[in-house]
CSV table of C-alpha atoms in Angstrom, one decimal:
chain,number,residue,atom,x,y,z
A,1,UNK,CA,0.0,0.0,0.0
A,2,UNK,CA,2.8,2.4,0.9
A,3,UNK,CA,6.0,3.0,-1.1
A,4,UNK,CA,9.2,3.8,0.7
A,5,UNK,CA,11.0,6.9,-0.5
A,6,UNK,CA,14.7,7.4,-0.6
A,7,UNK,CA,16.7,10.2,1.2
A,8,UNK,CA,18.4,10.8,-2.1
A,9,UNK,CA,15.2,12.3,-3.4
A,10,UNK,CA,15.4,15.0,-0.7
A,11,UNK,CA,19.1,15.7,0.0
A,12,UNK,CA,21.9,16.4,-2.4
A,13,UNK,CA,24.8,14.2,-2.6
A,14,UNK,CA,28.1,16.0,-2.5
B,1,UNK,CA,47.4,13.0,17.3
B,2,UNK,CA,44.0,12.3,18.7
B,3,UNK,CA,43.4,11.6,22.4
B,4,UNK,CA,39.9,11.6,23.8
B,5,UNK,CA,39.1,10.4,27.3
B,6,UNK,CA,35.5,9.7,28.3
B,7,UNK,CA,34.6,9.9,32.0
B,8,UNK,CA,32.6,6.7,31.4
B,9,UNK,CA,32.8,4.1,28.7
B,10,UNK,CA,29.1,3.8,28.7
B,11,UNK,CA,28.5,6.9,26.5
B,12,UNK,CA,30.5,5.6,23.5
B,13,UNK,CA,29.1,2.1,24.1
B,14,UNK,CA,25.6,3.4,23.9
B,15,UNK,CA,26.3,5.5,20.8
B,16,UNK,CA,27.7,2.6,18.9
B,17,UNK,CA,24.9,0.2,20.0
B,18,UNK,CA,22.5,2.9,18.7
B,19,UNK,CA,23.9,3.0,15.1
B,20,UNK,CA,25.7,-0.3,14.4
B,21,UNK,CA,22.6,-2.1,13.2
B,22,UNK,CA,21.9,0.7,10.7
B,23,UNK,CA,25.3,1.3,9.3
B,24,UNK,CA,28.2,-1.2,9.4
B,25,UNK,CA,31.1,1.0,8.1
B,26,UNK,CA,31.5,4.7,8.8
B,27,UNK,CA,34.0,7.5,9.0
B,28,UNK,CA,34.5,9.3,12.3
B,29,UNK,CA,35.7,12.8,11.5
B,30,UNK,CA,37.8,14.2,14.4
B,31,UNK,CA,38.8,17.8,14.9
B,32,UNK,CA,39.7,20.0,17.8
B,33,UNK,CA,36.9,22.5,17.1
B,34,UNK,CA,34.1,20.0,16.4
B,35,UNK,CA,35.1,16.9,18.4
B,36,UNK,CA,33.9,13.8,16.6
B,37,UNK,CA,31.3,14.0,13.9
B,38,UNK,CA,29.8,11.2,11.8
B,39,UNK,CA,27.4,11.2,8.9
B,40,UNK,CA,26.4,7.8,7.6
B,41,UNK,CA,23.5,6.5,5.5
B,42,UNK,CA,22.2,3.0,5.6
B,43,UNK,CA,22.4,0.7,2.5
B,44,UNK,CA,18.8,1.2,1.5
B,45,UNK,CA,19.3,5.1,1.5
B,46,UNK,CA,16.3,5.5,3.8
B,47,UNK,CA,17.9,6.3,7.1
B,48,UNK,CA,20.7,8.8,7.7
B,49,UNK,CA,22.7,9.1,10.9
B,50,UNK,CA,24.3,12.4,12.0
B,51,UNK,CA,26.3,12.2,15.2
B,52,UNK,CA,28.2,14.9,17.0
B,53,UNK,CA,30.2,14.2,20.1
B,54,UNK,CA,31.4,17.6,21.1
B,55,UNK,CA,34.7,18.0,23.0
B,56,UNK,CA,32.5,18.8,26.0
B,57,UNK,CA,31.4,15.1,26.1
B,58,UNK,CA,35.0,14.2,26.9
B,59,UNK,CA,36.9,14.6,30.2
B,60,UNK,CA,39.9,15.4,28.1
B,61,UNK,CA,40.1,16.0,24.3
B,62,UNK,CA,42.9,16.9,22.0
B,63,UNK,CA,43.1,16.6,18.3
B,64,UNK,CA,46.2,18.2,16.8
B,65,UNK,CA,45.2,17.6,13.2
B,66,UNK,CA,41.9,16.8,11.5
B,67,UNK,CA,41.6,13.0,11.3
B,68,UNK,CA,39.3,10.5,9.6
B,69,UNK,CA,38.9,7.2,11.3
B,70,UNK,CA,37.3,4.6,9.1
B,71,UNK,CA,35.6,2.2,11.4
B,72,UNK,CA,33.8,-1.2,11.2
B,73,UNK,CA,31.2,-0.6,13.9
B,74,UNK,CA,30.7,-4.3,14.5
B,75,UNK,CA,34.4,-4.7,15.3
B,76,UNK,CA,34.4,-1.5,17.5
B,77,UNK,CA,31.4,-2.8,19.3
B,78,UNK,CA,33.3,-6.1,20.1
B,79,UNK,CA,36.1,-4.1,21.6
B,80,UNK,CA,33.9,-1.7,23.5
B,81,UNK,CA,32.2,-4.7,25.2
B,82,UNK,CA,35.6,-5.6,26.7
B,83,UNK,CA,35.3,-2.6,29.1
B,84,UNK,CA,32.9,-1.9,31.9
B,85,UNK,CA,30.4,0.9,31.6
B,86,UNK,CA,32.0,2.9,34.5
B,87,UNK,CA,35.6,2.6,33.3
B,88,UNK,CA,37.4,5.6,31.9
B,89,UNK,CA,37.7,5.1,28.1
B,90,UNK,CA,40.4,6.7,26.1
B,91,UNK,CA,40.7,6.6,22.3
B,92,UNK,CA,44.0,7.3,20.8
B,93,UNK,CA,45.1,7.7,17.2
B,94,UNK,CA,48.3,8.9,15.4
B,95,UNK,CA,48.2,11.5,12.7
B,96,UNK,CA,48.0,9.0,9.8
B,97,UNK,CA,46.6,6.1,11.7
B,98,UNK,CA,46.1,2.6,10.5
B,99,UNK,CA,44.7,1.6,13.9
B,100,UNK,CA,42.8,3.0,16.8
B,101,UNK,CA,44.0,2.4,20.3
B,102,UNK,CA,41.2,1.8,22.9
B,103,UNK,CA,42.1,2.0,26.6
B,104,UNK,CA,39.9,1.1,29.5
B,105,UNK,CA,40.8,2.1,33.1
B,106,UNK,CA,39.0,0.7,36.0
B,107,UNK,CA,38.5,3.5,38.5
B,108,UNK,CA,38.8,1.3,41.6
B,109,UNK,CA,41.2,-1.5,40.6
B,110,UNK,CA,44.6,-1.0,39.1
B,111,UNK,CA,43.5,-2.5,35.9
B,112,UNK,CA,44.2,-1.1,32.5
B,113,UNK,CA,43.2,-2.9,29.3
B,114,UNK,CA,44.3,-1.9,25.9
B,115,UNK,CA,42.9,-2.9,22.5
B,116,UNK,CA,43.9,-2.0,19.0
B,117,UNK,CA,41.3,-1.8,16.2
B,118,UNK,CA,42.3,-1.9,12.6
B,119,UNK,CA,41.0,1.1,10.6
B,120,UNK,CA,39.7,1.0,7.1
B,121,UNK,CA,39.5,3.2,4.0
B,122,UNK,CA,35.8,3.9,3.6
B,123,UNK,CA,34.2,5.7,0.6
B,124,UNK,CA,30.9,7.2,1.7
B,125,UNK,CA,28.3,9.4,0.1
B,126,UNK,CA,28.0,12.7,2.0
B,127,UNK,CA,24.6,14.4,1.7
B,128,UNK,CA,24.0,18.1,2.2
B,129,UNK,CA,21.3,18.6,4.8
B,130,UNK,CA,20.3,22.2,5.0
B,131,UNK,CA,18.8,23.5,8.2
B,132,UNK,CA,15.2,22.8,7.4
B,133,UNK,CA,12.1,24.7,8.6
B,134,UNK,CA,9.8,22.1,10.1
B,135,UNK,CA,6.0,22.1,10.2
B,136,UNK,CA,5.9,20.7,13.7
B,137,UNK,CA,8.1,19.4,16.5
B,138,UNK,CA,7.2,17.0,19.3
B,139,UNK,CA,9.3,16.4,22.4
B,140,UNK,CA,8.4,13.3,24.4
B,141,UNK,CA,10.0,10.8,26.8
B,142,UNK,CA,12.3,8.6,24.8
B,143,UNK,CA,11.1,5.4,26.4
B,144,UNK,CA,7.5,6.2,25.5
B,145,UNK,CA,8.4,6.7,21.9
B,146,UNK,CA,10.4,3.4,22.0
B,147,UNK,CA,7.5,1.5,23.4
B,148,UNK,CA,5.1,2.8,20.7
B,149,UNK,CA,7.5,2.0,17.9
B,150,UNK,CA,8.1,-1.5,19.2
B,151,UNK,CA,4.5,-2.3,20.0
B,152,UNK,CA,3.1,-0.9,16.8
B,153,UNK,CA,5.6,-2.9,14.7
B,154,UNK,CA,3.9,-6.1,15.7
B,155,UNK,CA,0.7,-4.8,14.0
B,156,UNK,CA,2.0,-3.3,10.8
B,157,UNK,CA,5.2,-2.6,8.8
B,158,UNK,CA,4.1,1.0,8.5
B,159,UNK,CA,3.4,3.6,11.3
B,160,UNK,CA,1.5,6.7,10.5
B,161,UNK,CA,2.1,9.8,12.7
B,162,UNK,CA,-0.6,12.5,12.7
B,163,UNK,CA,0.1,15.8,14.4
B,164,UNK,CA,-2.5,18.4,15.2
B,165,UNK,CA,-2.4,21.3,17.7
B,166,UNK,CA,-4.0,19.2,20.4
B,167,UNK,CA,-2.4,15.8,19.9
B,168,UNK,CA,0.0,13.4,18.3
B,169,UNK,CA,-1.6,10.2,17.0
B,170,UNK,CA,0.3,7.0,16.1
B,171,UNK,CA,-1.7,4.8,13.8
B,172,UNK,CA,-1.0,1.2,12.5
B,173,UNK,CA,-3.1,-0.8,10.2
B,174,UNK,CA,-2.1,-4.4,9.6
B,175,UNK,CA,-3.4,-7.8,8.6
B,176,UNK,CA,-4.8,-8.7,12.0
B,177,UNK,CA,-6.4,-5.4,12.7
B,178,UNK,CA,-5.4,-1.8,13.5
B,179,UNK,CA,-4.4,0.3,16.5
B,180,UNK,CA,-3.8,3.9,17.4
B,181,UNK,CA,-2.2,5.7,20.3
B,182,UNK,CA,-3.1,9.3,21.0
B,183,UNK,CA,-0.9,11.5,23.2
B,184,UNK,CA,-1.9,15.0,24.3
B,185,UNK,CA,0.6,17.7,25.3
B,186,UNK,CA,1.2,18.1,29.0
B,187,UNK,CA,3.7,19.6,31.3
B,188,UNK,CA,5.1,17.6,34.2
B,189,UNK,CA,6.5,20.2,36.6
B,190,UNK,CA,8.2,17.7,38.9
B,191,UNK,CA,9.6,15.5,36.1
B,192,UNK,CA,10.1,17.8,33.1
B,193,UNK,CA,11.4,15.0,31.0
B,194,UNK,CA,8.0,13.3,31.3
B,195,UNK,CA,6.4,16.2,29.5
B,196,UNK,CA,5.0,16.1,26.0
B,197,UNK,CA,5.4,19.2,24.0
B,198,UNK,CA,4.0,19.9,20.6
B,199,UNK,CA,5.0,22.9,18.5
B,200,UNK,CA,3.0,23.3,15.4
B,201,UNK,CA,3.1,25.6,12.4
B,202,UNK,CA,0.7,23.3,10.4
B,203,UNK,CA,-0.7,19.8,10.9
B,204,UNK,CA,1.3,16.9,9.4
B,205,UNK,CA,0.4,13.4,8.4
B,206,UNK,CA,3.4,11.2,7.6
B,207,UNK,CA,4.0,7.4,7.3
B,208,UNK,CA,7.2,5.7,8.2
B,209,UNK,CA,8.7,2.2,7.9
B,210,UNK,CA,8.3,0.5,11.3
B,211,UNK,CA,11.6,-1.3,10.8
B,212,UNK,CA,13.5,1.9,10.6
B,213,UNK,CA,11.7,3.4,13.6
B,214,UNK,CA,12.8,0.4,15.6
B,215,UNK,CA,16.4,1.0,14.5
B,216,UNK,CA,16.1,4.6,15.7
B,217,UNK,CA,14.7,3.8,19.1
B,218,UNK,CA,17.9,1.8,19.8
B,219,UNK,CA,19.2,5.3,20.9
B,220,UNK,CA,16.7,5.4,23.8
B,221,UNK,CA,19.4,4.7,26.4
B,222,UNK,CA,21.2,7.9,25.4
B,223,UNK,CA,18.7,10.5,26.4
B,224,UNK,CA,15.5,10.8,28.5
B,225,UNK,CA,13.7,12.6,25.7
B,226,UNK,CA,13.5,12.5,22.0
B,227,UNK,CA,12.5,15.4,19.7
B,228,UNK,CA,10.8,14.5,16.4
B,229,UNK,CA,10.6,17.2,13.7
B,230,UNK,CA,8.2,16.6,10.9
B,231,UNK,CA,7.6,18.4,7.6
B,232,UNK,CA,4.9,17.4,5.1
B,233,UNK,CA,6.4,15.2,2.3
B,234,UNK,CA,9.9,15.4,3.7
B,235,UNK,CA,12.3,13.3,5.8
B,236,UNK,CA,11.7,13.4,9.5
B,237,UNK,CA,14.3,14.3,12.1
B,238,UNK,CA,14.6,12.3,15.3
B,239,UNK,CA,17.0,13.8,17.8
B,240,UNK,CA,18.6,12.4,20.9
B,241,UNK,CA,20.7,14.9,22.9
B,242,UNK,CA,24.0,13.8,24.3
B,243,UNK,CA,25.5,15.5,27.3
B,244,UNK,CA,27.3,17.7,24.8
B,245,UNK,CA,26.3,17.0,21.2
B,246,UNK,CA,23.6,14.9,19.6
B,247,UNK,CA,22.6,11.8,17.7
B,248,UNK,CA,20.2,12.6,14.9
B,249,UNK,CA,18.4,10.3,12.5
B,250,UNK,CA,16.8,11.5,9.3
B,251,UNK,CA,14.2,9.1,8.0
B,252,UNK,CA,12.6,9.2,4.5
B,253,UNK,CA,8.8,8.8,4.7
B,254,UNK,CA,6.6,6.3,2.9
B,255,UNK,CA,4.0,7.5,0.4
B,256,UNK,CA,0.7,6.1,-0.8
B,257,UNK,CA,1.4,4.0,-3.8
């Protein structure tokens, strides 16, 4: 029912 | 050279127990001004750990040159288990170290134990986390949040958190049924850490993986309270304060498929 999101969608990789 | 002496080994033991199941390898960045800082992300890229052990958390701290200690936390945990919680714990590293020296001193007996841990070269992604404005913030007893996370995981693999001005609601819907726990803000004058505080700019509903919340509550022994900062459609921040510093977890939410 729910899909797990990734942190990479929110924070920028250096 | 790095030399950091903790009044009690228990602090570092608890920190490592709090993060070692989420990240196996991580770099400890050491500097005179910042103490020890760590940023590490789990393999699934869902949970990020940001640790800051300020020099104020140490009885003595000196770091002549910025150092990076690449650590296998499972191995470090094995070594930390060799010492007692109340022992002095000193960590020592040379300027270009290939190992970390860990020294325990029993305060009563004349017993000193020394261990050497091999260091590793670890490539890690570093993410930029700007100071975010949050829609709401809850501060509550850490043990209470831990109990909710553990109990609700038995019902469902997802836990919904619903914050309004008057309450915070934890909601789980699973195969066998559903459950919810509602907490209302209150102030305990005699035991301030038992209080529940809600600061709200706007109501938020977010869903998180119960597995990750159960990883986060492994930090419960570190602090009597936890602060949870939530923003609509953004990662949540769970913060446990150290005597001087913090352990923060950033957790990516789940969305309706």
